[in-house]
Coordinates of C-alpha atoms in Angstrom, one line a residue:
X7 CA -15.7 -17.5 -10.9
X8 CA -12.8 -19.9 -11.6
X9 CA -13.2 -23.6 -11.5
X10 CA -10.1 -24.6 -9.6
X11 CA -10.4 -28.4 -9.1
X12 CA -11.5 -31.4 -11.1
X13 CA -14.7 -33.3 -10.2
X14 CA -14.1 -35.8 -7.3
X15 CA -16.6 -38.6 -8.1
X16 CA -15.2 -41.8 -9.6
X17 CA -17.3 -41.7 -12.7
X18 CA -16.1 -38.2 -13.6
X19 CA -12.5 -39.1 -12.9
X20 CA -12.8 -42.1 -15.2
X21 CA -14.3 -40.0 -18.0
X22 CA -11.6 -37.3 -17.6
X23 CA -8.9 -40.0 -17.7
X24 CA -10.4 -41.5 -20.9
X25 CA -10.6 -38.0 -22.4
X26 CA -7.0 -37.3 -21.7
X27 CA -5.9 -40.6 -23.3
X28 CA -8.0 -40.1 -26.4
X29 CA -7.3 -36.3 -26.8
X30 CA -4.2 -36.4 -28.9
X31 CA -5.8 -38.4 -31.7
X32 CA -8.9 -36.3 -31.5
X33 CA -6.9 -33.1 -31.9
X34 CA -5.0 -34.4 -34.9
X35 CA -8.2 -35.4 -36.6
X36 CA -9.9 -32.1 -35.9
X37 CA -7.0 -29.8 -36.0
X38 CA -8.3 -27.2 -38.5
X39 CA -11.8 -27.0 -37.0
X40 CA -10.5 -27.0 -33.4
X41 CA -8.0 -24.1 -33.8
X42 CA -9.8 -22.1 -36.5
X43 CA -13.4 -23.3 -36.4
X44 CA -16.4 -22.4 -34.3
X45 CA -16.2 -21.2 -30.7
X46 CA -18.2 -24.1 -29.2
X47 CA -15.8 -26.8 -30.4
X48 CA -12.7 -24.6 -29.6
X49 CA -13.9 -24.1 -26.0
X50 CA -15.0 -27.8 -25.6
X51 CA -11.7 -29.2 -26.6
X52 CA -9.7 -26.7 -24.5
X53 CA -11.9 -27.3 -21.5
X54 CA -10.7 -31.0 -21.6
X55 CA -7.1 -30.2 -22.5
X56 CA -6.8 -27.7 -19.7
X57 CA -7.2 -30.5 -17.1
X58 CA -3.7 -31.6 -18.1
X59 CA -0.4 -30.3 -16.6
X60 CA 0.8 -27.1 -18.2
X61 CA 3.8 -28.8 -19.8
X62 CA 1.6 -31.4 -21.6
X63 CA -0.8 -28.6 -22.8
X64 CA 2.1 -26.7 -24.2
X65 CA 3.5 -29.6 -26.1
X66 CA 0.1 -30.5 -27.5
X67 CA -0.6 -26.9 -28.6
X68 CA 2.8 -26.6 -30.3
X69 CA 2.2 -29.7 -32.3
X70 CA -1.3 -28.6 -33.3
X71 CA -0.1 -25.1 -34.4
X72 CA 2.7 -26.7 -36.3
X73 CA 0.2 -28.8 -38.2
X74 CA -1.7 -25.6 -39.4
X75 CA -1.0 -23.8 -42.6
X76 CA 1.3 -20.8 -41.9
X77 CA -1.3 -18.2 -42.7
X78 CA -3.6 -19.5 -40.0
X79 CA -1.0 -19.8 -37.2
X80 CA -0.9 -16.1 -35.9
X81 CA -4.7 -15.9 -35.5
X82 CA -4.9 -19.4 -33.9
X83 CA -2.0 -18.8 -31.5
X84 CA -3.4 -15.4 -30.4
X85 CA -6.8 -17.0 -29.9
X86 CA -5.2 -19.6 -27.7
X87 CA -3.4 -16.8 -25.7
X88 CA -6.7 -15.0 -25.1
X89 CA -8.4 -18.3 -23.9
X90 CA -5.6 -19.3 -21.5
X91 CA -5.2 -15.8 -20.2
X92 CA -8.6 -16.3 -18.7
X93 CA -8.8 -20.1 -18.6
X94 CA -11.5 -21.7 -16.4
X95 CA -8.9 -23.8 -14.6
X96 CA -6.7 -22.1 -12.1
X97 CA -3.1 -21.8 -12.9
X98 CA -3.4 -22.2 -16.7
X99 CA -2.3 -18.5 -17.1
X100 CA 1.1 -20.1 -17.3
X101 CA 0.2 -21.4 -20.8
X102 CA -0.8 -17.9 -21.9
X103 CA 2.6 -16.6 -20.8
X104 CA 4.3 -19.4 -22.7
X105 CA 2.3 -18.7 -25.9
X106 CA 3.2 -15.0 -25.7
X107 CA 6.9 -15.6 -25.0
X108 CA 7.3 -18.5 -27.4
X109 CA 5.4 -17.4 -30.5
X110 CA 5.2 -13.6 -30.4
X111 CA 7.6 -11.9 -28.0
X112 CA 10.9 -13.7 -28.9
X113 CA 11.6 -15.5 -25.6
X114 CA 13.1 -18.9 -25.9
X115 CA 11.4 -21.4 -23.6
X116 CA 13.5 -23.7 -21.5
X117 CA 13.5 -27.3 -22.7
X118 CA 13.2 -28.6 -19.1
X119 CA 10.5 -31.2 -20.0
X120 CA 12.9 -32.9 -22.5
X121 CA 15.0 -35.6 -21.1
X122 CA 18.7 -36.1 -22.0
X123 CA 17.7 -39.2 -24.0
X124 CA 15.1 -37.2 -26.0
X125 CA 17.6 -34.4 -26.8
X126 CA 20.2 -37.0 -27.9
X127 CA 17.6 -38.7 -30.1
X128 CA 16.8 -35.4 -31.7
X129 CA 20.4 -34.7 -32.3
X130 CA 20.9 -38.0 -34.0
X131 CA 17.9 -37.6 -36.3
X132 CA 18.7 -38.7 -39.8
X133 CA 17.9 -35.4 -41.7
X134 CA 19.1 -31.9 -41.3
X135 CA 15.5 -30.7 -41.2
X136 CA 14.8 -32.8 -38.2
X137 CA 17.9 -31.5 -36.4
X138 CA 17.0 -27.9 -37.2
X139 CA 13.4 -28.4 -35.9
X140 CA 14.5 -30.1 -32.7
X141 CA 17.7 -28.2 -31.8
X142 CA 17.2 -24.6 -33.1
X143 CA 17.4 -22.2 -30.2
X144 CA 15.1 -19.7 -31.8
X145 CA 11.9 -20.0 -33.9
X146 CA 10.4 -17.7 -36.4
X147 CA 8.1 -15.4 -34.6
X148 CA 4.5 -15.0 -35.6
X149 CA 3.2 -11.6 -36.7
X150 CA 0.6 -9.7 -34.7
X151 CA -0.8 -6.2 -34.4
X152 CA 0.7 -3.6 -32.1
X153 CA -2.4 -3.8 -29.9
X154 CA -2.0 -7.5 -29.6
X155 CA 1.7 -7.3 -28.8
X156 CA 1.0 -4.7 -26.1
X157 CA -1.7 -6.9 -24.6
X158 CA 0.6 -9.8 -24.4
X159 CA 3.6 -7.9 -23.1
X160 CA 1.3 -6.4 -20.4
X161 CA 0.0 -9.8 -19.4
X162 CA 3.4 -11.4 -19.2
X163 CA 4.7 -8.4 -17.2
X164 CA 1.9 -8.6 -14.7
X165 CA 1.8 -12.5 -14.3
X166 CA 5.2 -13.9 -15.0
X167 CA 6.5 -13.6 -11.4
X168 CA 3.5 -15.1 -9.6
X169 CA 2.4 -18.2 -11.4
X170 CA 1.3 -21.4 -9.7
X171 CA 4.3 -23.4 -8.4
X172 CA 6.6 -20.4 -8.1
X173 CA 8.0 -19.0 -4.9
X174 CA 5.9 -16.1 -3.8
X175 CA 7.8 -12.8 -4.4
X176 CA 8.9 -11.2 -1.2
X177 CA 7.0 -8.2 0.1
X178 CA 7.9 -5.8 2.9
X179 CA 5.2 -3.5 4.2
X180 CA 4.3 -1.5 7.3
X181 CA 1.6 -2.5 9.8
X182 CA -0.7 0.0 11.5
X183 CA 2.0 1.0 13.9
X184 CA 4.5 1.6 11.1
X185 CA 6.5 -1.6 11.9
X186 CA 7.9 -3.3 8.8
X187 CA 6.8 -6.8 8.3
X188 CA 7.9 -9.2 5.5
X189 CA 5.8 -11.8 3.8
X190 CA 8.4 -14.5 4.4
X191 CA 8.3 -13.8 8.2
X192 CA 4.6 -14.5 8.2
X193 CA 4.8 -17.6 6.1
X194 CA 6.8 -19.5 8.8
X195 CA 4.0 -19.4 11.4
X196 CA 1.2 -21.5 9.7
X197 CA 0.3 -24.3 7.3
X198 CA -0.9 -21.8 4.6
X199 CA -0.7 -18.1 4.0
X200 CA -3.5 -16.1 2.4
X201 CA -2.3 -13.0 0.5
X202 CA -5.3 -10.7 0.3
X203 CA -5.1 -7.4 -1.7
X204 CA -8.0 -5.0 -1.1
X205 CA -9.0 -1.3 -1.2
X206 CA -11.2 0.4 1.4
X207 CA -13.2 2.1 -1.4
X208 CA -13.9 -1.1 -3.3
X209 CA -17.5 -2.5 -2.9
X210 CA -16.4 -6.0 -3.9
X211 CA -13.5 -5.8 -1.4
X212 CA -15.9 -5.2 1.4
X213 CA -17.9 -8.3 0.6
X214 CA -14.7 -10.3 0.2
X215 CA -13.4 -9.0 3.5
X216 CA -16.5 -10.1 5.4
X217 CA -16.4 -13.5 3.8
X218 CA -12.7 -14.0 4.4
X219 CA -12.9 -13.0 8.1
X220 CA -15.9 -15.4 8.5
X221 CA -14.0 -18.2 6.8
X222 CA -10.8 -17.9 8.8
X223 CA -12.6 -17.5 12.1
X224 CA -14.3 -20.9 11.5
X225 CA -11.2 -22.7 10.0
X226 CA -10.1 -25.6 12.2
X227 CA -7.5 -27.5 10.1
X228 CA -4.4 -25.9 11.5
X229 CA -2.8 -22.5 11.7
X230 CA -3.6 -20.0 8.9
X231 CA -1.6 -16.8 8.1
X232 CA -3.3 -13.8 6.5
X233 CA -1.2 -11.1 4.9
X234 CA -3.9 -8.4 4.3
X235 CA -2.6 -5.7 2.0
X236 CA -4.4 -2.4 1.7
X237 CA -3.7 -1.0 -1.8
X238 CA -4.9 2.6 -1.0
X239 CA -2.5 5.5 -1.7
X240 CA -2.5 8.3 0.8
X241 CA 1.1 9.5 1.0
X242 CA 0.9 11.5 -2.3
X243 CA -0.4 14.5 -0.5
X244 CA 1.3 17.9 -1.0
X245 CA -0.2 19.1 2.3
X246 CA 2.5 20.6 4.6
X247 CA 0.9 19.4 7.8
X248 CA 0.2 15.8 6.5
X249 CA -3.5 16.0 7.1
X250 CA -4.4 14.0 4.0
X251 CA -1.9 11.3 5.0
X252 CA -3.4 11.0 8.5
X253 CA -6.9 10.9 7.1
X254 CA -6.0 8.0 4.7
X255 CA -4.3 6.1 7.5
X256 CA -7.4 6.6 9.7
X257 CA -9.7 5.3 7.0
X258 CA -7.6 2.2 6.7
X259 CA -7.6 1.6 10.5
X260 CA -11.4 2.1 10.6
X261 CA -11.8 -0.4 7.8
X262 CA -9.8 -3.0 9.8
X263 CA -11.9 -2.4 12.9
X264 CA -15.1 -2.8 10.9
X265 CA -14.3 -5.7 8.6
X266 CA -11.5 -7.8 10.2
X267 CA -12.7 -8.9 13.6
X268 CA -10.6 -12.1 14.1
X269 CA -11.1 -14.2 17.1
X270 CA -9.8 -17.6 16.0
X271 CA -6.5 -18.2 18.0
X272 CA -5.2 -20.3 15.1
X273 CA -5.2 -17.3 12.7
X274 CA -2.1 -15.1 12.4
X275 CA -3.6 -12.0 10.7
X276 CA -1.3 -9.2 9.7
X277 CA -2.6 -5.9 8.4
X278 CA -0.1 -4.0 6.2
X279 CA -0.1 -1.3 3.6
X280 CA 2.3 0.2 1.1
X281 CA 0.7 3.6 0.1
X282 CA 3.8 4.6 -2.0
X283 CA 4.0 1.2 -3.7
X284 CA 7.7 0.9 -2.7
X285 CA 7.4 -2.9 -2.7
X286 CA 6.3 -3.1 -6.3
X287 CA 3.5 -5.4 -5.5
X288 CA 1.5 -4.3 -8.5
X289 CA 3.9 -5.9 -10.9
X290 CA 5.0 -8.8 -8.6
X291 CA 1.4 -10.0 -8.2
X292 CA -0.4 -8.3 -11.1
X293 CA -2.6 -6.2 -8.9
X294 CA -4.5 -4.0 -11.3
X295 CA -7.8 -4.5 -9.6
X296 CA -9.1 -5.7 -6.3
X297 CA -9.9 -7.9 -4.5
X298 CA -7.1 -10.3 -5.4
X299 CA -6.4 -13.4 -3.4
X300 CA -3.4 -15.8 -3.5
X301 CA -2.8 -18.9 -1.4
X302 CA 0.8 -20.0 -0.4
X303 CA 1.9 -23.2 1.2
X304 CA 4.2 -23.3 4.2
X305 CA 7.3 -23.0 2.0
X306 CA 5.9 -19.9 0.4
X307 CA 5.1 -21.6 -2.9
X308 CA 2.0 -20.3 -4.7
X309 CA -0.7 -22.9 -4.8
X310 CA -3.7 -20.7 -5.6
X311 CA -3.9 -17.4 -7.5
X312 CA -6.7 -15.0 -8.6
X313 CA -9.2 -16.9 -6.5
X314 CA -12.4 -15.9 -4.6
X315 CA -13.1 -16.7 -1.0
X316 CA -15.4 -19.6 -2.2
X317 CA -12.5 -20.9 -4.4
X318 CA -10.2 -20.6 -1.3
X319 CA -12.5 -22.7 0.8
X320 CA -12.7 -25.4 -1.8
X321 CA -9.0 -25.4 -2.5
X322 CA -8.0 -25.7 1.1
X323 CA -10.5 -28.4 1.7
X324 CA -9.2 -30.5 -1.2
X325 CA -5.6 -29.8 -0.3
X326 CA -6.2 -30.9 3.3
X327 CA -7.9 -34.0 2.1
X328 CA -5.1 -34.8 -0.3
X329 CA -2.5 -34.1 2.4
X330 CA -4.2 -36.5 4.8
X331 CA -4.2 -39.2 2.2
X332 CA -0.6 -38.5 1.2
X333 CA 0.6 -38.4 4.9
X334 CA -1.2 -41.6 5.6
X335 CA 0.6 -43.3 2.7
X336 CA 4.0 -41.9 3.9
X337 CA 3.3 -42.8 7.5
X338 CA 2.5 -46.4 6.5
X339 CA 5.6 -46.6 4.3
X340 CA 8.0 -45.2 6.9
X341 CA 6.5 -47.3 9.7
X342 CA 8.8 -50.0 8.4
X343 CA 11.9 -47.8 9.1
X344 CA 13.5 -48.6 12.4
X345 CA 16.2 -46.0 12.5
X346 CA 17.8 -43.1 10.7
X347 CA 19.7 -45.4 8.3
X348 CA 16.6 -47.2 7.2
X349 CA 14.8 -43.9 6.7
X350 CA 17.5 -42.8 4.3
X351 CA 17.4 -46.2 2.5
X352 CA 13.7 -45.8 1.9
X353 CA 14.3 -42.3 0.5
X354 CA 16.9 -43.6 -1.9
X355 CA 14.6 -46.5 -2.9
X356 CA 11.8 -44.0 -3.7
X357 CA 14.2 -41.9 -5.8
X358 CA 15.1 -45.0 -7.8
X359 CA 11.5 -45.6 -8.6
X360 CA 10.8 -42.0 -9.8
X361 CA 12.3 -40.9 -13.0
X362 CA 9.8 -38.6 -14.8
X363 CA 10.5 -35.0 -13.9
X364 CA 7.0 -33.9 -13.0
X365 CA 6.4 -36.9 -10.8
X366 CA 9.8 -36.5 -9.1
X367 CA 9.2 -32.9 -8.0
X368 CA 5.7 -33.5 -6.8
X369 CA 6.4 -36.6 -4.8
X370 CA 9.7 -35.4 -3.3
X371 CA 8.3 -32.1 -2.4
X372 CA 5.4 -33.7 -0.5
X373 CA 7.8 -36.3 1.0
X374 CA 10.2 -33.6 2.2
X375 CA 7.3 -31.7 3.9
X376 CA 6.1 -34.9 5.5
X377 CA 9.5 -35.7 6.9
X378 CA 10.4 -32.1 7.9
X379 CA 7.3 -31.6 10.0
X380 CA 7.2 -35.1 11.6
X381 CA 7.5 -35.5 15.3
X382 CA 9.9 -38.4 14.9
X383 CA 13.5 -37.3 15.0
X384 CA 14.7 -40.0 12.6
X385 CA 12.2 -38.8 10.1
X386 CA 13.4 -35.2 10.6
X387 CA 16.9 -36.4 9.9
X388 CA 15.5 -38.0 6.8
X389 CA 14.2 -34.6 5.7
X390 CA 17.7 -33.1 6.1
X391 CA 19.2 -36.0 4.1
X392 CA 16.6 -35.7 1.3
X393 CA 16.9 -31.9 1.3
X394 CA 20.7 -32.0 0.9
X395 CA 21.0 -34.9 -1.6
X396 CA 17.9 -34.5 -3.7
X397 CA 17.1 -30.8 -3.6
X398 CA 20.2 -28.7 -2.6
X399 CA 22.6 -30.9 -4.7
X400 CA 20.1 -31.2 -7.6
X401 CA 19.0 -27.5 -8.2
X402 CA 18.6 -28.1 -11.9
X403 CA 15.7 -30.6 -11.3
X404 CA 13.6 -28.1 -9.3
X405 CA 13.6 -25.0 -11.5
X406 CA 12.9 -23.0 -8.3
X407 CA 16.0 -21.4 -6.9
X408 CA 14.1 -19.7 -4.1
X409 CA 12.8 -23.1 -2.8
X410 CA 16.2 -24.6 -3.2
X411 CA 17.7 -21.7 -1.1
X412 CA 15.0 -22.2 1.6
X413 CA 15.8 -25.9 1.8
X414 CA 19.5 -25.1 2.0
X415 CA 18.9 -22.8 5.0
X416 CA 16.6 -25.4 6.6
X417 CA 19.2 -28.2 6.3
X418 CA 21.8 -25.9 8.0
X419 CA 19.3 -24.9 10.7
X420 CA 18.5 -28.5 11.5
X421 CA 22.2 -29.3 12.0
X422 CA 22.3 -26.9 15.0
X423 CA 22.1 -28.5 18.5
X424 CA 21.6 -32.1 17.3
X425 CA 20.4 -34.7 19.7
X426 CA 23.0 -35.8 22.2
X427 CA 25.1 -32.6 21.8
X428 CA 25.5 -30.0 24.6
X429 CA 23.2 -27.1 23.7
X430 CA 24.7 -23.8 22.8
X431 CA 25.1 -21.3 25.7
X432 CA 22.7 -18.3 25.9
X433 CA 23.3 -14.9 27.4
X434 CA 20.0 -14.1 29.0
X435 CA 18.4 -11.8 31.6
X436 CA 15.4 -12.5 33.8
X437 CA 12.7 -10.0 34.8
X438 CA 14.5 -7.0 36.5
X439 CA 17.5 -7.5 34.2
X440 CA 19.0 -10.2 36.4
X441 CA 21.7 -12.0 34.4
X442 CA 21.0 -15.7 33.7
X443 CA 22.6 -18.6 31.8
X444 CA 21.6 -22.2 31.3
X445 CA 24.5 -23.2 33.7
X446 CA 22.3 -21.7 36.5
X447 CA 19.8 -24.5 36.1
X448 CA 19.9 -27.2 38.8
X449 CA 17.2 -29.7 37.8
X450 CA 17.6 -33.2 36.4
X451 CA 15.6 -32.1 33.2
X452 CA 15.3 -28.7 31.7
X453 CA 12.8 -27.3 29.2
X454 CA 13.6 -24.4 26.9
X455 CA 10.5 -22.9 25.5
X456 CA 11.2 -20.2 22.8
X457 CA 8.3 -18.0 21.9
X458 CA 7.5 -14.5 20.6
X459 CA 4.7 -12.5 22.2
X460 CA 3.4 -11.3 18.8
X461 CA 3.1 -14.9 17.5
X462 CA -0.5 -16.1 17.3
X463 CA 0.5 -19.8 17.7
X464 CA 2.7 -19.0 20.7
X465 CA -0.3 -17.3 22.4
X466 CA -2.2 -20.6 21.9
X467 CA 0.6 -22.8 23.0
X468 CA 1.5 -20.8 26.1
X469 CA -1.5 -22.0 28.2
X470 CA -0.7 -25.6 27.2
X471 CA 2.9 -25.2 28.4
X472 CA 1.7 -23.6 31.6
X473 CA -0.6 -26.6 32.3
X474 CA 2.2 -29.1 31.7
X475 CA 4.5 -27.1 34.0
X476 CA 1.9 -27.0 36.8
X477 CA 1.2 -30.7 36.2
X478 CA 4.7 -31.7 37.2
X479 CA 5.1 -29.0 39.9
X480 CA 4.1 -29.9 43.5
X481 CA 3.3 -26.3 44.5
X482 CA 5.0 -23.7 42.2
X483 CA 3.6 -20.7 44.1
X484 CA 5.5 -21.8 47.2
X485 CA 8.7 -22.8 45.5
X486 CA 11.6 -20.6 46.5
X487 CA 12.7 -20.3 42.9
X488 CA 9.2 -20.5 41.5
X489 CA 10.5 -22.8 38.8
X490 CA 11.8 -26.0 40.5
X491 CA 9.6 -29.0 40.3
X492 CA 10.6 -31.2 43.2
X493 CA 10.5 -35.0 43.3
X494 CA 11.1 -37.2 46.5
X495 CA 14.0 -39.6 46.2
X496 CA 14.7 -41.4 49.5
X497 CA 13.8 -38.3 51.6
X498 CA 16.0 -35.9 49.6
X499 CA 14.4 -33.1 47.7
X500 CA 15.8 -33.0 44.2
X501 CA 14.6 -30.7 41.4
X502 CA 13.1 -32.8 38.7
X503 CA 12.5 -30.3 35.9
X504 CA 12.8 -26.5 35.3
X505 CA 11.1 -24.5 32.6
X506 CA 12.7 -21.5 30.9
X507 CA 10.4 -19.4 28.7
X508 CA 12.7 -17.4 26.4
X509 CA 11.3 -14.5 24.5
X510 CA 12.8 -14.3 21.0
X511 CA 11.6 -10.8 20.4
X512 CA 13.3 -7.5 21.3
X513 CA 10.4 -5.4 22.7
X514 CA 10.7 -5.5 26.5
X515 CA 7.3 -3.7 27.1
X516 CA 5.6 -6.4 25.0
X517 CA 7.5 -9.1 26.9
X518 CA 6.4 -7.8 30.3
X519 CA 2.8 -7.5 29.1
X520 CA 2.9 -11.1 27.9
X521 CA 4.3 -12.3 31.3
X522 CA 1.5 -10.6 33.2
X523 CA -1.1 -12.1 30.9
X524 CA 0.2 -15.7 31.2
X525 CA 0.9 -15.6 35.0
X526 CA 3.2 -18.6 34.8
X527 CA 5.7 -19.2 37.6
X528 CA 8.5 -20.5 35.4
X529 CA 11.7 -18.5 34.6
X530 CA 10.9 -15.8 32.1
X531 CA 14.0 -14.8 30.1
X532 CA 15.1 -12.9 27.0
X533 CA 18.4 -12.0 25.4
X534 CA 20.5 -9.6 27.4
X535 CA 21.1 -7.3 24.5
X536 CA 20.9 -7.2 20.7
X537 CA 24.3 -9.0 20.1
X538 CA 23.2 -11.8 22.5
X539 CA 19.9 -12.0 20.5
X540 CA 21.8 -12.3 17.2
X541 CA 24.0 -15.1 18.8
X542 CA 20.8 -16.9 19.9
X543 CA 19.4 -16.9 16.4
X544 CA 22.7 -17.9 14.9
X545 CA 23.0 -20.9 17.4
X546 CA 19.4 -22.2 17.4
X547 CA 16.8 -23.0 14.8
X548 CA 14.3 -20.3 15.6
X549 CA 12.9 -20.0 12.0
X550 CA 9.6 -20.9 13.5
X551 CA 8.3 -20.4 17.0
X552 CA 7.2 -21.8 19.4
X553 CA 10.3 -24.1 19.6
X554 CA 10.6 -26.5 22.5
X555 CA 13.8 -28.3 23.7
X556 CA 14.3 -30.8 26.4
X557 CA 17.7 -31.1 28.0
X558 CA 19.3 -33.4 30.6
X559 CA 21.2 -32.3 33.7
X560 CA 24.3 -31.7 31.6
X561 CA 22.4 -29.6 29.0
X562 CA 22.6 -32.4 26.4
X563 CA 19.7 -32.2 23.9
X564 CA 17.3 -35.0 24.6
X565 CA 14.5 -33.7 22.3
X566 CA 14.1 -30.7 20.0
X567 CA 11.4 -28.9 18.0
X568 CA 8.7 -30.9 19.8
X569 CA 5.1 -29.9 20.5
X570 CA 3.6 -29.7 24.0
X571 CA 1.9 -33.1 23.7
X572 CA 5.2 -34.8 23.0
X573 CA 6.9 -32.9 25.8
X574 CA 4.2 -34.0 28.2
X575 CA 4.6 -37.6 27.2
X576 CA 8.4 -37.5 27.6
X577 CA 8.1 -35.9 31.1
X578 CA 5.5 -38.6 32.1
X579 CA 7.9 -41.3 31.0
X580 CA 10.9 -39.7 32.8
X581 CA 8.7 -39.2 35.9
X582 CA 8.1 -42.9 36.2
X583 CA 11.7 -44.0 35.7

């Protein structure tokens, strides 16, 4: 079982901190015995060293290997590779990849950790030897056996694309109905995504499946996505009638019914398979055995890999605790900001305080997430400002082109339908294919509620929206339009607010089923046809649903991307005006 986090008590933290400060001197003094000596000392020193960030570990190991006599370096370097390939601290496989690529396989590592000043200093070194050591693009590779080289190449091939901090490689697989689902689609619906690879014939997978289902059913810290991938192969049959294929599919479905009973409404669970391995998931995620679990954050960045369900519980608990502390700090900091301009000024001030690369990416990633998912519109504007200026326009500082691309898209989406602007028109139909547009609305205030019937979060939000609708409706069942909420103004009946629930999906049968289940008397609408649906997605930010807009009588945007609680508060305020 992997140890994935450091001890939390203050004493342990102090001891670890002292160890990290003292470690460089200790390694220099014990270099030969540490790298070539007994296993106890070797493991003891690396246990402490592995608590550092990977970049620091790599610099330390490079210095220590350089201090060894040449004849000892190959054995010592390979010993380090083996240790970090199965390190007790999650994510340190990155160091094993670095050792293999740097010292044995001929890959030249990027000098991203070196600052411009450091590189200039190296270039200005007084001796040619110093220049050669600092600036040479290639190093002399160490020798190893064919078996060792094969082991390292295999490890790099199976791990290089799914390391901690990387954007999770895309997967497209079919669900039990044969409908294609992508991992990126699922990522948008929750705080975290659990990527679970399993086989129906694996005993360990059965135990992990029960534990995972039990854990997510009891999870109460937000919406969780689960992308459960069955790794069985059943499409390799030569049978003309496809009996073997059908049998394999039925075994998979039976496994789902037996092991994955999910009743938590905040869990978005997707069962998928790729029996012909068309997605290449084996290489992308190093799936050579099962079960295998990865944890992705809401941007699709890998924050946990090769973990057990017990590790997953601990990791999510600690990340939620850390997020609460970080959000509390940012909330206090930005409470001083009075408007969008002051929010931007605070962001610029923070950038001026942060120069070290590792700190910059960690702080500004968390800050971007805090601002992006805030309910305050000025803070959301701050996220778009930060995203454009410090992420999109600084791709070289992030070393993650997929994340930069996602932020680029997010900034563009946020610019759609800004506050105060007239909302983009929609070509819709009501039940019975009755044409409908936003110009048909008559009320003083209009609510657009975008949802998808297959979205787990939407199913949870729908009853809340229905309650809010009925709260402001005098008697919806007797209203002639079944959507007008009427207020009395000097004896004149005037519609106060209308709700339009807009299905963003394309399955009409699923839409009608959802309407019957919800039994809400608002207007139920969806795009008139596929081109109209494409236009809707091109005009609105529907990257995540539910999405709620509040419009005035002229269809100007008063609020966007708000939750039901915020909508209810706004309507209460407008009701009293």
